[in-house]
């Protein structure tokens, strides 16, 4: 397999990855309707929730994002992925389960695929990959006329000869003023 084939396969793989990647947005879930367990959700937390969750999650929580594990009549069970703070910072979590009472939540959102953004990003990504691929795969950047490049040189290694310290006149260690043998 030639280098051009390997590179073209790499470009095609990257393009396929860009096409599969999508842009997601948080969209307000309809009132009274909650997506099924496993959906990616975000919950805005009110002041009572910040006070109640402050000891275990931090006092300045604005939003909790994660996967909805389940829900009963009074609480959501969420595998937390990220917490957005009131001051604008974020904390990344690794799926710890947290129980959010419904009275702590002011609004809940569902993370959904945005078709328009995904198509735009896919087209931009494919265009960028096509530009990069056409410049690196197509010939024309380095014509080969059969001559070797001029910047190569042949070197000859010259062996070092041993020099006796006795042959060097007046070699001394300056601080000790001791002549060497």
Short mmCIF file of C-alpha atoms in Angstrom, two decimals:
data_model
loop_
_atom_site.label_atom_id
_atom_site.label_comp_id
_atom_site.label_asym_id
_atom_site.label_seq_id
_atom_site.Cartn_x
_atom_site.Cartn_y
_atom_site.Cartn_z
CA UNK A 1 0.00 0.00 0.00
CA UNK A 2 1.45 3.36 -1.00
CA UNK A 3 1.75 6.41 1.20
CA UNK A 4 -0.94 8.20 -0.81
CA UNK A 5 -3.39 5.35 -0.20
CA UNK A 6 -2.65 5.34 3.52
CA UNK A 7 -3.10 9.10 3.72
CA UNK A 8 -6.31 9.04 1.70
CA UNK A 9 -7.73 6.39 4.02
CA UNK A 10 -6.79 8.57 6.99
CA UNK A 11 -8.50 11.59 5.45
CA UNK A 12 -11.63 9.56 4.71
CA UNK A 13 -11.67 8.18 8.26
CA UNK A 14 -11.38 11.69 9.68
CA UNK A 15 -14.16 12.92 7.39
CA UNK A 16 -16.41 10.06 8.49
CA UNK A 17 -15.70 10.93 12.12
CA UNK A 18 -16.64 14.56 11.51
CA UNK A 19 -19.89 13.48 9.85
CA UNK A 20 -20.78 11.23 12.80
CA UNK A 21 -20.01 13.89 15.40
CA UNK A 22 -22.94 16.14 16.13
CA UNK A 23 -23.70 19.38 17.87
CA UNK A 24 -26.00 19.13 20.82
CA UNK A 25 -28.07 21.82 22.52
CA UNK A 26 -30.07 21.97 25.71
CA UNK A 27 -33.74 22.42 24.90
CA UNK A 28 -36.41 23.02 27.52
CA UNK A 29 -38.43 19.90 28.15
CA UNK A 30 -42.22 20.34 27.92
CA UNK A 31 -43.88 21.02 31.28
CA UNK A 32 -44.91 17.84 33.02
CA UNK A 33 -43.17 15.59 30.49
CA UNK A 34 -39.90 13.98 31.46
CA UNK A 35 -37.82 11.97 28.98
CA UNK A 36 -37.20 8.29 29.73
CA UNK A 37 -34.33 7.05 31.89
CA UNK A 38 -31.00 7.27 30.10
CA UNK A 39 -31.67 10.68 28.52
CA UNK A 40 -29.07 13.40 28.91
CA UNK A 41 -30.60 16.16 31.03
CA UNK A 42 -29.78 19.47 32.71
CA UNK A 43 -31.51 20.89 35.78
CA UNK A 44 -31.46 24.52 36.89
CA UNK A 45 -31.20 24.65 40.69
CA UNK A 46 -33.03 27.24 42.81
CA UNK A 47 -31.86 28.87 46.06
CA UNK A 48 -33.45 26.18 48.27
CA UNK A 49 -31.62 23.54 46.25
CA UNK A 50 -28.29 25.37 46.58
CA UNK A 51 -28.71 25.44 50.36
CA UNK A 52 -29.77 21.79 50.58
CA UNK A 53 -27.10 20.48 48.17
CA UNK A 54 -24.37 22.83 49.37
CA UNK A 55 -22.87 20.36 51.83
CA UNK A 56 -22.44 17.54 49.32
CA UNK A 57 -22.02 19.32 45.98
CA UNK A 58 -20.95 22.87 46.75
CA UNK A 59 -22.85 26.03 47.65
CA UNK A 60 -22.85 27.87 44.31
CA UNK A 61 -24.57 25.40 41.98
CA UNK A 62 -26.46 26.95 39.07
CA UNK A 63 -27.04 23.86 36.90
CA UNK A 64 -26.51 20.11 37.12
CA UNK A 65 -26.02 18.10 33.91
CA UNK A 66 -25.99 14.35 33.55
CA UNK A 67 -27.84 11.20 32.59
CA UNK A 68 -31.29 10.67 34.07
CA UNK A 69 -31.18 7.34 35.90
CA UNK A 70 -34.72 7.39 37.26
CA UNK A 71 -37.49 9.41 38.77
CA UNK A 72 -40.04 8.90 41.47
CA UNK A 73 -42.85 11.23 42.53
CA UNK A 74 -40.61 13.59 44.51
CA UNK A 75 -37.08 13.35 43.10
CA UNK A 76 -34.88 12.87 40.05
CA UNK A 77 -31.93 10.47 40.24
CA UNK A 78 -29.11 11.80 38.07
CA UNK A 79 -25.66 10.41 37.19
CA UNK A 80 -23.88 13.77 37.28
CA UNK A 81 -21.48 14.62 34.45
CA UNK A 82 -20.96 18.34 35.04
CA UNK A 83 -21.93 21.11 37.43
CA UNK A 84 -22.13 24.74 36.32
CA UNK A 85 -21.46 27.23 39.09
CA UNK A 86 -23.01 30.65 39.62
CA UNK A 87 -19.67 32.38 39.04
CA UNK A 88 -19.40 30.76 35.60
CA UNK A 89 -17.00 27.93 36.43
CA UNK A 90 -17.60 24.26 35.74
CA UNK A 91 -16.84 21.10 37.68
CA UNK A 92 -16.55 17.77 35.90
CA UNK A 93 -17.96 14.72 37.66
CA UNK A 94 -17.62 11.09 36.71
CA UNK A 95 -21.21 9.86 36.93
CA UNK A 96 -21.83 9.92 40.67
CA UNK A 97 -25.51 9.46 41.38
CA UNK A 98 -27.30 12.32 43.09
CA UNK A 99 -30.91 12.57 44.17
CA UNK A 100 -32.50 15.94 43.30
CA UNK A 101 -35.80 16.74 44.88
CA UNK A 102 -38.28 18.25 42.45
CA UNK A 103 -38.68 21.36 44.62
CA UNK A 104 -34.93 22.13 44.08
CA UNK A 105 -35.36 22.33 40.29
CA UNK A 106 -36.68 25.44 38.54
CA UNK A 107 -36.34 24.17 34.95
CA UNK A 108 -35.19 20.97 33.30
CA UNK A 109 -33.71 20.60 29.83
CA UNK A 110 -33.07 17.72 27.49
CA UNK A 111 -29.85 17.47 25.52
CA UNK A 112 -30.86 17.00 21.88
CA UNK A 113 -29.07 16.78 18.56
CA UNK A 114 -29.18 20.06 16.64
CA UNK A 115 -29.52 19.09 12.98
CA UNK A 116 -28.70 22.52 11.58
CA UNK A 117 -25.51 22.93 13.62
CA UNK A 118 -24.46 19.34 12.96
CA UNK A 119 -24.86 19.75 9.20
CA UNK A 120 -22.95 23.04 9.22
CA UNK A 121 -20.09 21.61 11.31
CA UNK A 122 -19.98 18.47 9.16
CA UNK A 123 -19.78 20.50 5.95
CA UNK A 124 -17.08 22.77 7.39
CA UNK A 125 -15.11 19.78 8.67
CA UNK A 126 -15.32 17.91 5.38
CA UNK A 127 -14.27 21.04 3.48
CA UNK A 128 -11.28 21.54 5.76
CA UNK A 129 -10.27 17.89 5.47
CA UNK A 130 -10.62 18.06 1.67
CA UNK A 131 -8.35 21.11 1.52
CA UNK A 132 -5.73 19.52 3.76
CA UNK A 133 -5.99 16.20 1.96
CA UNK A 134 -5.67 17.71 -1.50
CA UNK A 135 -2.51 19.55 -0.53
CA UNK A 136 -0.84 16.58 1.13
CA UNK A 137 -1.90 13.74 -1.19
CA UNK A 138 -1.81 15.24 -4.67
CA UNK A 139 1.60 15.45 -6.35
CA UNK A 140 3.18 18.70 -7.37
CA UNK A 141 4.90 19.94 -4.26
CA UNK A 142 8.24 18.16 -4.88
CA UNK A 143 9.04 17.26 -8.47
CA UNK A 144 11.45 14.37 -8.88
CA UNK A 145 13.71 14.70 -11.91
CA UNK A 146 15.84 11.70 -11.06
CA UNK A 147 18.73 13.58 -9.50
CA UNK A 148 19.55 13.21 -5.83
CA UNK A 149 18.86 16.27 -3.72
CA UNK A 150 21.77 18.67 -3.35
CA UNK A 151 21.56 18.89 0.41
CA UNK A 152 22.83 15.35 1.03
CA UNK A 153 26.47 15.03 1.89
CA UNK A 154 28.82 12.18 2.37
CA UNK A 155 30.76 12.33 5.57
CA UNK A 156 33.97 10.62 6.44
CA UNK A 157 34.59 9.75 10.03
CA UNK A 158 38.08 10.49 11.19
CA UNK A 159 39.17 8.35 14.12
CA UNK A 160 40.45 10.15 17.17
CA UNK A 161 44.06 9.60 18.11
CA UNK A 162 45.08 9.15 21.67
CA UNK A 163 47.12 11.95 23.10
CA UNK A 164 49.23 11.40 26.16
CA UNK A 165 48.99 14.01 28.85
CA UNK A 166 52.79 13.87 29.18
CA UNK A 167 53.17 15.23 25.68
CA UNK A 168 51.26 18.42 26.58
CA UNK A 169 53.65 21.02 27.94
CA UNK A 170 52.90 22.62 31.28
CA UNK A 171 49.40 21.21 31.84
CA UNK A 172 48.50 22.00 35.41
CA UNK A 173 45.46 22.30 37.62
CA UNK A 174 45.45 26.04 38.32
CA UNK A 175 44.10 26.08 41.87
CA UNK A 176 46.30 23.32 43.23
CA UNK A 177 49.34 24.17 41.12
CA UNK A 178 50.18 20.53 40.87
CA UNK A 179 51.68 19.37 37.59
CA UNK A 180 50.04 16.36 36.08
CA UNK A 181 52.22 13.26 35.41
#
